[in-house]
Short mmCIF file of C-alpha atoms and ligand atoms in Angstrom, two decimals:
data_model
loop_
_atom_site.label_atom_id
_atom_site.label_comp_id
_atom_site.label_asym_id
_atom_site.label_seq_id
_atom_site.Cartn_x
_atom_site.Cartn_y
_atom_site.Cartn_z
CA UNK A 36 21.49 -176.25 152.24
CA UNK A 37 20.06 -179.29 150.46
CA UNK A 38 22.82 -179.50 148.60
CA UNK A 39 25.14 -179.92 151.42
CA UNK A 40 23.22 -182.74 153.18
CA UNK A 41 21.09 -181.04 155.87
CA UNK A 42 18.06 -178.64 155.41
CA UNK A 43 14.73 -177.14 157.39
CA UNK A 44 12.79 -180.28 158.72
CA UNK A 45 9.87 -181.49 157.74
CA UNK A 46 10.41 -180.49 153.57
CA UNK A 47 10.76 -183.18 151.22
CA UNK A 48 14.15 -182.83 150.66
CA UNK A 49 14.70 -183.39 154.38
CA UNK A 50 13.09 -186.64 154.29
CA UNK A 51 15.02 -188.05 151.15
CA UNK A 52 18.02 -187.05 153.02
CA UNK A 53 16.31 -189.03 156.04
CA UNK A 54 15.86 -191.94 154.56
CA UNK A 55 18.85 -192.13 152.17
CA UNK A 56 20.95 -192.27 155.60
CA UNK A 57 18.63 -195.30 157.19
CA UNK A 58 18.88 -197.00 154.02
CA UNK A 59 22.81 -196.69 153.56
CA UNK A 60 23.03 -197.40 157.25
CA UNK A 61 21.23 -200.69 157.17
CA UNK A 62 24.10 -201.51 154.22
CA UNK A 63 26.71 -200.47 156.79
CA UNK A 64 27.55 -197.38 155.05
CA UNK A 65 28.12 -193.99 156.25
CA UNK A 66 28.44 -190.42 154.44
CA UNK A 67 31.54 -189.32 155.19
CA UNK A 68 30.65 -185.47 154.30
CA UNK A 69 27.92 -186.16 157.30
CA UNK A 70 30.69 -187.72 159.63
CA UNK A 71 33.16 -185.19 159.48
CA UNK A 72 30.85 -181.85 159.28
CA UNK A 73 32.35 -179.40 161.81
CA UNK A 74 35.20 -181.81 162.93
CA UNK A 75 38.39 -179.63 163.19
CA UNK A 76 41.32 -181.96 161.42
CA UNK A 77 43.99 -179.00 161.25
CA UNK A 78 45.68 -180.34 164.25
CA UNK A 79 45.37 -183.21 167.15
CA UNK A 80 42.35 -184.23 168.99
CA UNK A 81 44.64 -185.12 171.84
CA UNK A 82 41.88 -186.49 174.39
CA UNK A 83 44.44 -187.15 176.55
CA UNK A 84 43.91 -184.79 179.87
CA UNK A 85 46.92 -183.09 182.08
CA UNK A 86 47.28 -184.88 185.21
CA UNK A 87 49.60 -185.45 188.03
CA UNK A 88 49.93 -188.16 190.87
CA UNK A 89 51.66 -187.79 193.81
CA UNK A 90 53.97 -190.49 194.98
CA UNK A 91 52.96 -189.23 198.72
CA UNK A 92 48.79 -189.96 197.78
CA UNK A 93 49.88 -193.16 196.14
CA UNK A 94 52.35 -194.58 198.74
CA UNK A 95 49.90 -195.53 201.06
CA UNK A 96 47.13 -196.85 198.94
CA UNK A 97 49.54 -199.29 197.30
CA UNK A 98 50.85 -200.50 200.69
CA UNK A 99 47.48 -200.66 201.97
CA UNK A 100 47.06 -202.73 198.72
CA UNK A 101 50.02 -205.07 199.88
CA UNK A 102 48.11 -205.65 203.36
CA UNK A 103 44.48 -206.57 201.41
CA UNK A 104 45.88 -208.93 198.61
CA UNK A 105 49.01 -211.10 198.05
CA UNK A 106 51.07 -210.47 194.97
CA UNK A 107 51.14 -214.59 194.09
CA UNK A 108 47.27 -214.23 194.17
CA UNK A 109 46.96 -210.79 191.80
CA UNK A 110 47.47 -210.63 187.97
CA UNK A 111 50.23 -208.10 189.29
CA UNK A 112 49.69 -205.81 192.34
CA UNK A 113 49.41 -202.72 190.74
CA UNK A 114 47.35 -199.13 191.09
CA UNK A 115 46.49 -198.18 187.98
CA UNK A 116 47.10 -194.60 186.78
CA UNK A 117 44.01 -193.87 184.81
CA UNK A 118 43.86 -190.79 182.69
CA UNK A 119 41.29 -188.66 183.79
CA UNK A 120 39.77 -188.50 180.27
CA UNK A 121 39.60 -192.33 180.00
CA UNK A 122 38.09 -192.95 183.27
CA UNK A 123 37.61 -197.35 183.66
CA UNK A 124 40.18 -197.68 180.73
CA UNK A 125 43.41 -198.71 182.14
CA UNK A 126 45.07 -196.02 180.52
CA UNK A 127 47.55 -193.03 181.13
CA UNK A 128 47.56 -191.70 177.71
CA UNK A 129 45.39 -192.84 174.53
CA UNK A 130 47.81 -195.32 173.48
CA UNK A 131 50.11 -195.92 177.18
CA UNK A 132 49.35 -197.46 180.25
CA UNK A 133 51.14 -196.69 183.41
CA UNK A 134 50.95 -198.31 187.07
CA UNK A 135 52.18 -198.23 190.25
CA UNK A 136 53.85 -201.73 191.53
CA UNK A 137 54.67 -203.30 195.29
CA UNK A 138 56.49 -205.84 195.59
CA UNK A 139 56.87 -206.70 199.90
CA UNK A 140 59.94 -209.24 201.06
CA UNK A 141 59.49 -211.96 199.95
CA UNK A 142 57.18 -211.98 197.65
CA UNK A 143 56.77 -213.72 194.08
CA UNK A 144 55.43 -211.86 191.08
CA UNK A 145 54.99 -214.96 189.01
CA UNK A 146 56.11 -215.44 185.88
CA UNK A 147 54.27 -214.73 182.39
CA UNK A 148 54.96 -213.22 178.65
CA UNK A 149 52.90 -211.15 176.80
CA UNK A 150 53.10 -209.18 173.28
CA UNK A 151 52.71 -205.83 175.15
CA UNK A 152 56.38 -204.04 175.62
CA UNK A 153 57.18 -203.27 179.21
CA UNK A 154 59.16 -200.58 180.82
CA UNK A 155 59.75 -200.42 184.82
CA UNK A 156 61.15 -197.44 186.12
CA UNK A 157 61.94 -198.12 189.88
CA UNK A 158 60.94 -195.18 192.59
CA UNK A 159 61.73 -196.88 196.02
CA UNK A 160 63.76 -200.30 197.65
CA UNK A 161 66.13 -202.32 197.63
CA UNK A 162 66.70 -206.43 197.41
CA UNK A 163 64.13 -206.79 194.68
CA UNK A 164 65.35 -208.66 191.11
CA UNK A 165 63.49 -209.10 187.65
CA UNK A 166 64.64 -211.46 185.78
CA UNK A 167 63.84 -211.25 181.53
CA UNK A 168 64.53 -214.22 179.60
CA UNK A 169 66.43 -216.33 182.23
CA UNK A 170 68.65 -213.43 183.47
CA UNK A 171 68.35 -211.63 186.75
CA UNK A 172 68.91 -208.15 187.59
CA UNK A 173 68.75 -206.33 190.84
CA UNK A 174 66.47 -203.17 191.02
CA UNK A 175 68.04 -200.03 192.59
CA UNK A 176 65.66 -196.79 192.73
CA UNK A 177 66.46 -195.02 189.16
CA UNK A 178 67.04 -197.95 187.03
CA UNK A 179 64.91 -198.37 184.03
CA UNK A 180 64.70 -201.89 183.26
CA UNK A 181 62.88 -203.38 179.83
CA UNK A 182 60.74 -206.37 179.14
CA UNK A 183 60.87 -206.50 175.42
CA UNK A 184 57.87 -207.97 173.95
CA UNK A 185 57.13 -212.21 174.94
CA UNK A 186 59.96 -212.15 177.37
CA UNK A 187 59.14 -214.01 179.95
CA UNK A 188 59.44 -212.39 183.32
CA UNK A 189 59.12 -212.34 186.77
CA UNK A 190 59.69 -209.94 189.97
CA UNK A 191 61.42 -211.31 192.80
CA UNK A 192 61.90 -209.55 196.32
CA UNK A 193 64.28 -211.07 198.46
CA UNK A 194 65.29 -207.41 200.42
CA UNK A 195 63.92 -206.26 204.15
CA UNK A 196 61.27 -203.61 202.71
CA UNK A 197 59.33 -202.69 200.10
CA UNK A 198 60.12 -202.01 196.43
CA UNK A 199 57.76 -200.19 194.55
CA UNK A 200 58.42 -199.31 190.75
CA UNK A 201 56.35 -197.48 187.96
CA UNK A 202 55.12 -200.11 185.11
CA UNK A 203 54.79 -198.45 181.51
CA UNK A 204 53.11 -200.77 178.84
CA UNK A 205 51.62 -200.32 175.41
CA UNK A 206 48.84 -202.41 176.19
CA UNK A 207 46.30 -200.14 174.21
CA UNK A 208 48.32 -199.77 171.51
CA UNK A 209 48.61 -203.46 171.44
CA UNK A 210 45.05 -204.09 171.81
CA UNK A 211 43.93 -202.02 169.00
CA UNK A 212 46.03 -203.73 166.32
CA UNK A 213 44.64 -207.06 168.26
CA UNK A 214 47.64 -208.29 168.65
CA UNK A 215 47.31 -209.63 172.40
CA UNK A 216 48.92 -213.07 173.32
CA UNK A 217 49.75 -214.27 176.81
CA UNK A 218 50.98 -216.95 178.76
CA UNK A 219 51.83 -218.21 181.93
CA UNK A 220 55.51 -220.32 182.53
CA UNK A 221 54.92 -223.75 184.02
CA UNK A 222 56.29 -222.48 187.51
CA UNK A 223 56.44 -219.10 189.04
CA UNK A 224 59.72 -218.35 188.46
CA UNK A 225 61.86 -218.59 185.14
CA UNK A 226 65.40 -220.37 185.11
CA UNK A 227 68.02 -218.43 185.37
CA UNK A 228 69.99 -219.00 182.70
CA UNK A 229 73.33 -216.66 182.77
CA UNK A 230 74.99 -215.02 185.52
CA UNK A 231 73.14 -212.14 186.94
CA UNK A 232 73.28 -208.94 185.16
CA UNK A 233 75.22 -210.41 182.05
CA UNK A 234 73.65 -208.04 179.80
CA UNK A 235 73.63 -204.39 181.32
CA UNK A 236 77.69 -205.21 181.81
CA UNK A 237 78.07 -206.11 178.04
CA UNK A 238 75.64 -204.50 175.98
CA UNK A 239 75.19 -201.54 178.92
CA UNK A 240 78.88 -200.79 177.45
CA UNK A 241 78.39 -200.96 173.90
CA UNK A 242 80.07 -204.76 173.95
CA UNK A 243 78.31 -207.44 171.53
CA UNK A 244 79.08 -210.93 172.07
CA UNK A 245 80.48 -212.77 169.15
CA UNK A 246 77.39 -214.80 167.39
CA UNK A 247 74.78 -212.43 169.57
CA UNK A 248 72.98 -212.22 166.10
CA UNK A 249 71.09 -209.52 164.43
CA UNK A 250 69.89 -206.91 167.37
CA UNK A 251 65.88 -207.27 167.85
CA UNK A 252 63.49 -204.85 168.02
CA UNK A 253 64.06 -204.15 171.37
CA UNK A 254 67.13 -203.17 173.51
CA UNK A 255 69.10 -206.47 174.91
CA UNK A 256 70.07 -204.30 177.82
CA UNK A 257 67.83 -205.15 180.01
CA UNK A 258 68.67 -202.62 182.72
CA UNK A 259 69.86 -199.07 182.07
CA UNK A 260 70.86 -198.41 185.98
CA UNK A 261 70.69 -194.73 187.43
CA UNK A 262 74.17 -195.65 188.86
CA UNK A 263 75.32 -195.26 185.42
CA UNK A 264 72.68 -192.74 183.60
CA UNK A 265 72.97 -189.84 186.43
CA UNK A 266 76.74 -189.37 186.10
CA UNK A 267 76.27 -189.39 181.73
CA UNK A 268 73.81 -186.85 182.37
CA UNK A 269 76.49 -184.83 185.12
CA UNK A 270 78.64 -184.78 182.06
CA UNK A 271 75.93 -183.80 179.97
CA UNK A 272 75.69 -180.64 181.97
CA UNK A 273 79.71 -180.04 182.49
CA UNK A 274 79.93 -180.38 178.37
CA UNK A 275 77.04 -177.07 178.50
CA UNK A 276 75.06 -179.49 176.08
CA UNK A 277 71.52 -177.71 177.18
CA UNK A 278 68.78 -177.73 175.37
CA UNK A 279 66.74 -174.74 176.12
CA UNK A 280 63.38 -176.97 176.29
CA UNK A 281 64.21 -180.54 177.68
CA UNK A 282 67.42 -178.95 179.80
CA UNK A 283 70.14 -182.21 179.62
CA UNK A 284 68.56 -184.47 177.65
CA UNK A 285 69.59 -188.39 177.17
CA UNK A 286 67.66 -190.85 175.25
CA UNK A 287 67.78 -194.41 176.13
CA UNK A 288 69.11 -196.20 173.06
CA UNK A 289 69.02 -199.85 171.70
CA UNK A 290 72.97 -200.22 171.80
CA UNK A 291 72.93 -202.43 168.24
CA UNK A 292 70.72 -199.59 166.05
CA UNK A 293 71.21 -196.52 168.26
CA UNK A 294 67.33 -196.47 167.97
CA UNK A 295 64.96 -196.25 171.11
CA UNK A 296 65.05 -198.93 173.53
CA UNK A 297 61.73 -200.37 172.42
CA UNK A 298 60.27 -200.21 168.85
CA UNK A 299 56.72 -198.51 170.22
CA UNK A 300 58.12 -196.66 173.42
CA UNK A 301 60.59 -193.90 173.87
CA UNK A 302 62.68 -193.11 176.95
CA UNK A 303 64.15 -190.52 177.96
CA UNK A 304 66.12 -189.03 181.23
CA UNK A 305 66.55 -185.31 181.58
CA UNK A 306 68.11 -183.28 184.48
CA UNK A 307 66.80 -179.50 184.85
CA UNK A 308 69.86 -177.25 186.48
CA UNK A 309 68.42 -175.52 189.71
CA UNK A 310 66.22 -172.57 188.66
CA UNK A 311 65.93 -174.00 185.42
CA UNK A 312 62.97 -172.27 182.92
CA UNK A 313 62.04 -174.02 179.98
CA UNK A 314 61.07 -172.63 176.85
CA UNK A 315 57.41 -173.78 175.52
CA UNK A 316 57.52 -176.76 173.82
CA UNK A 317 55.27 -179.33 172.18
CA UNK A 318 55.12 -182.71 170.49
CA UNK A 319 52.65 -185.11 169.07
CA UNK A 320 53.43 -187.57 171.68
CA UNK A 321 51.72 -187.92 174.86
CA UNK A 322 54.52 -188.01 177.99
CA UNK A 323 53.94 -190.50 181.19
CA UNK A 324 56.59 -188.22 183.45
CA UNK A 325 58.15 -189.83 186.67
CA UNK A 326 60.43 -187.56 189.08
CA UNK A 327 63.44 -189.09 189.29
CA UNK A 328 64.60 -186.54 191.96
CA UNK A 329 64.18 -183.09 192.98
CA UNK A 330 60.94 -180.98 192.34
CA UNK A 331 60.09 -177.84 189.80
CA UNK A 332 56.72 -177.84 188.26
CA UNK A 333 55.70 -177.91 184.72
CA UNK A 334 53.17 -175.44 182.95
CA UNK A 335 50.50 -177.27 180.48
CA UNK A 336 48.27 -175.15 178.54
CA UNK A 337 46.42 -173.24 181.50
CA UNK A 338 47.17 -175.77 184.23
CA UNK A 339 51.08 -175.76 186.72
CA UNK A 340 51.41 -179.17 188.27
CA UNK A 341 53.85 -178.93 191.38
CA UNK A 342 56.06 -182.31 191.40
CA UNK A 343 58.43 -184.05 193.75
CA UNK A 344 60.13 -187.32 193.93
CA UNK A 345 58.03 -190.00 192.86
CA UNK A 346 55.71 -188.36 191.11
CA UNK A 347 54.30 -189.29 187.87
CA UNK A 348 52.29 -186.60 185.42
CA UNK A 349 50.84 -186.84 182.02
CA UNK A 350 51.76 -184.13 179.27
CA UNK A 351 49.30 -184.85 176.45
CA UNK A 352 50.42 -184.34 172.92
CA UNK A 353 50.54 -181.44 171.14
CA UNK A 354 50.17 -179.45 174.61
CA UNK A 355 52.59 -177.10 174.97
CA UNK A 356 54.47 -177.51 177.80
CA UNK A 357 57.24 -175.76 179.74
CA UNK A 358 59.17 -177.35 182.83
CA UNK A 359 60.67 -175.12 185.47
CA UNK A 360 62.65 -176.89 188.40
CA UNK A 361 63.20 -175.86 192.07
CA UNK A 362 67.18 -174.97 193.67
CA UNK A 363 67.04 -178.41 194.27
CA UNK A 364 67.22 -179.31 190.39
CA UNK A 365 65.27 -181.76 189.14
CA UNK A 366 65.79 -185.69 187.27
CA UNK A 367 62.76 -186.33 185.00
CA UNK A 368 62.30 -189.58 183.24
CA UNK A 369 60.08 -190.16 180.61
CA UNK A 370 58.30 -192.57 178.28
CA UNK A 371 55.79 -191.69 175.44
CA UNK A 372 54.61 -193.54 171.98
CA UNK A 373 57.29 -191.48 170.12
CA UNK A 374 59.45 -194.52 168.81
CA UNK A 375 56.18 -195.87 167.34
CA UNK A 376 55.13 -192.80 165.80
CA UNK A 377 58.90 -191.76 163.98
CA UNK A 378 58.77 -195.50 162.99
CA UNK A 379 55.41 -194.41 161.27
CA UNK A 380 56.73 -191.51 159.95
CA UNK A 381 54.06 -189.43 161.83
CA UNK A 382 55.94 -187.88 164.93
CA UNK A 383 55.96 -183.96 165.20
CA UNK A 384 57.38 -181.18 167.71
CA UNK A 385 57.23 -177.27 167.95
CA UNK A 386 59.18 -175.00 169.44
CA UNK A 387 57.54 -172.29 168.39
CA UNK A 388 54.31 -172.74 170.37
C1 1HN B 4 52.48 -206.99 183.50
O1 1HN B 4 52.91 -208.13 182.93
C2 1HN B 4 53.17 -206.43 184.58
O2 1HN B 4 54.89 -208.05 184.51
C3 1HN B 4 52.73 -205.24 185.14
O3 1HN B 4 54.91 -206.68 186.14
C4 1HN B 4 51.61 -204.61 184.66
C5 1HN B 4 49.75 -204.53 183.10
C6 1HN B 4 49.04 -205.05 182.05
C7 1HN B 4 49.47 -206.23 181.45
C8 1HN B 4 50.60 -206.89 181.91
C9 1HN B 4 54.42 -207.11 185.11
C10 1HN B 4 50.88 -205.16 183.59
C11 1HN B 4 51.32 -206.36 183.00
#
């Protein structure tokens, strides 16, 4: 027993032990054969809890929001989607944050940059633009629009009701590494700079302009509209490409590298056929869902989360999973750390599970 670093208390060995650990302590020190006694290393911790919210609890909260605050006066008006597990941490996952954001007619979401990535996958409205870098692009419900990384952006509504999107950052990624920066443009909106929706019509069709330069880390697309991803995923599905997991599966890719459409986040849009099963599945990367349409449910460890439009749920990592969808089918999309964690070399899955 003494041997191993713990024995009966109140022998002499005990105490040596004792105060061997108070002294190393006060040297900032730490046995690591005490630290990791019992710890289970074979596989993931994956703190990350199951969860689900509905788009129909939400809806009314956020436009309750829009009546109690003005989007000009918040740092953005967003509801939070805080993991159960991480209660008061702004997070959906352990390294993800996900919120819900209103934007009413004519309204202002002033402009800023920041070092965390942003993803915005839109659930409702019409009328409402972002513009990244100078360039504007309307928001229709499906598109998935990126803010790469110190782009400076802003969210404009100039439509007759509200828009309401789903906001996907890697703020605690970023804030571990410690690698925050922010800043605020001089007014609240950004020049625009190029005709609107310049780059989803170029590099949306695989076009590079002359003297674009090397790509950058993240995708210059800008806006991968639904208008354009739910037909490639139709064809997916006429082609009988099915994969007996993810059912059609497309990944969002950075047009220049054919990598993922930001260097930490991964996105994906999968439609399930009506009656769909899925085979059990896991992966090391925690999944922020939203339903793009239909409903199904998925199956996570012990727990079945019913879903329907709008709805966003959290599939921790190295779960195993298995999605199931309605007669209605079903449109996932998704976004997890999986970019960052093949870029580290450290990304897993099982099919076996
Ligand atoms: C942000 O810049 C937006 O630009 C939304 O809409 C949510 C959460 C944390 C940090 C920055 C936006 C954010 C955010």
């Amino acid at each position: 027993m003494a041997a191993e670093g713990l024995s009966a208390p109140g022998d002499a060995a005990d105490d040596r032990q004792a105060a061997f650990h108070r002294r190393i302590g006060a040297k900032h020190l730490a046995a690591l054969w005490v630290a990791r006694r019992g710890v289970d290393l074979s596989k993931p911790a994956a703190p990350t809890a199951p969860a689900l919210w509905r788009f129909a609890e939400m809806r009314p909260e956020i436009m309750t929001a829009g009546a109690l605050i003005r989007a000009e006066d918040a740092f953005r008006r967003v509801l939070v989607l805080e993991n159960p597990a991480f209660a008061g941490e702004l997070r959906a996952t352990n390294t993800l944050y996900a919120g819900l954001q209103l934007v009413l007619p004519g309204e202002i979401a002033p402009c800023h940059r920041h070092t965390q990535t942003a993803l915005r996958f839109v659930i409702e409205g019409e009328g409402a633009y972002s513009t990244v870098d100078g360039e504007r692009t309307r928001l229709h419900p499906g598109d998935f629009v990126v803010t790469p990384q110190w782009s400076w952006h802003d969210h404009v509504n100039e439509g007759a009701g509200p828009v309401i999107w789903l906001d996907v950052l890697d703020t605690p990624l970023v804030g571990f590494l410690d690698t925050v920066f922010r800043e605020s443009w001089t007014a609240p909106l950004y020049p625009v700079r190029r005709p609107d929706d310049t780059a989803p019509a170029l590099y949306g069709a695989g076009l590079v302009p002359e003297g674009a330069g090397p790509a950058h880390d993240a995708s210059p697309v800008v806006n991968y509209r639904y208008a354009t991803a739910r037909p490639a995923l139709a064809r997916l599905a006429a082609a009988g490409d099915i994969d007996p997991c993810h059912g059609h599966r497309l990944r969002y890719a950075h047009p220049m590298t054919g990598g993922y459409a930001t260097p930490t986040m991964a996105a994906f849009l999968q439609a399930l056929p009506a009656g769909f099963r899925g085979a059990l599945y896991r992966s090391t990367d925690a999944q922020i869902v939203c339903v793009a349409d239909g409903s199904g449910r998925t199956t996570i460890g012990s727990r079945t989360f019913d879903w329907t439009r709008g709805d966003v749920f959290v599939i921790p990592g190295w779960h195993a999973y298995a999605h199931a969808a309605d007669e209605t089918g079903a449109v996932l999309f998704s976004v997890s750390d999986r970019a960052a964690q093949e870029a580290l070399g450290l990304w897993r899955e099982d099919r076996t599970a």
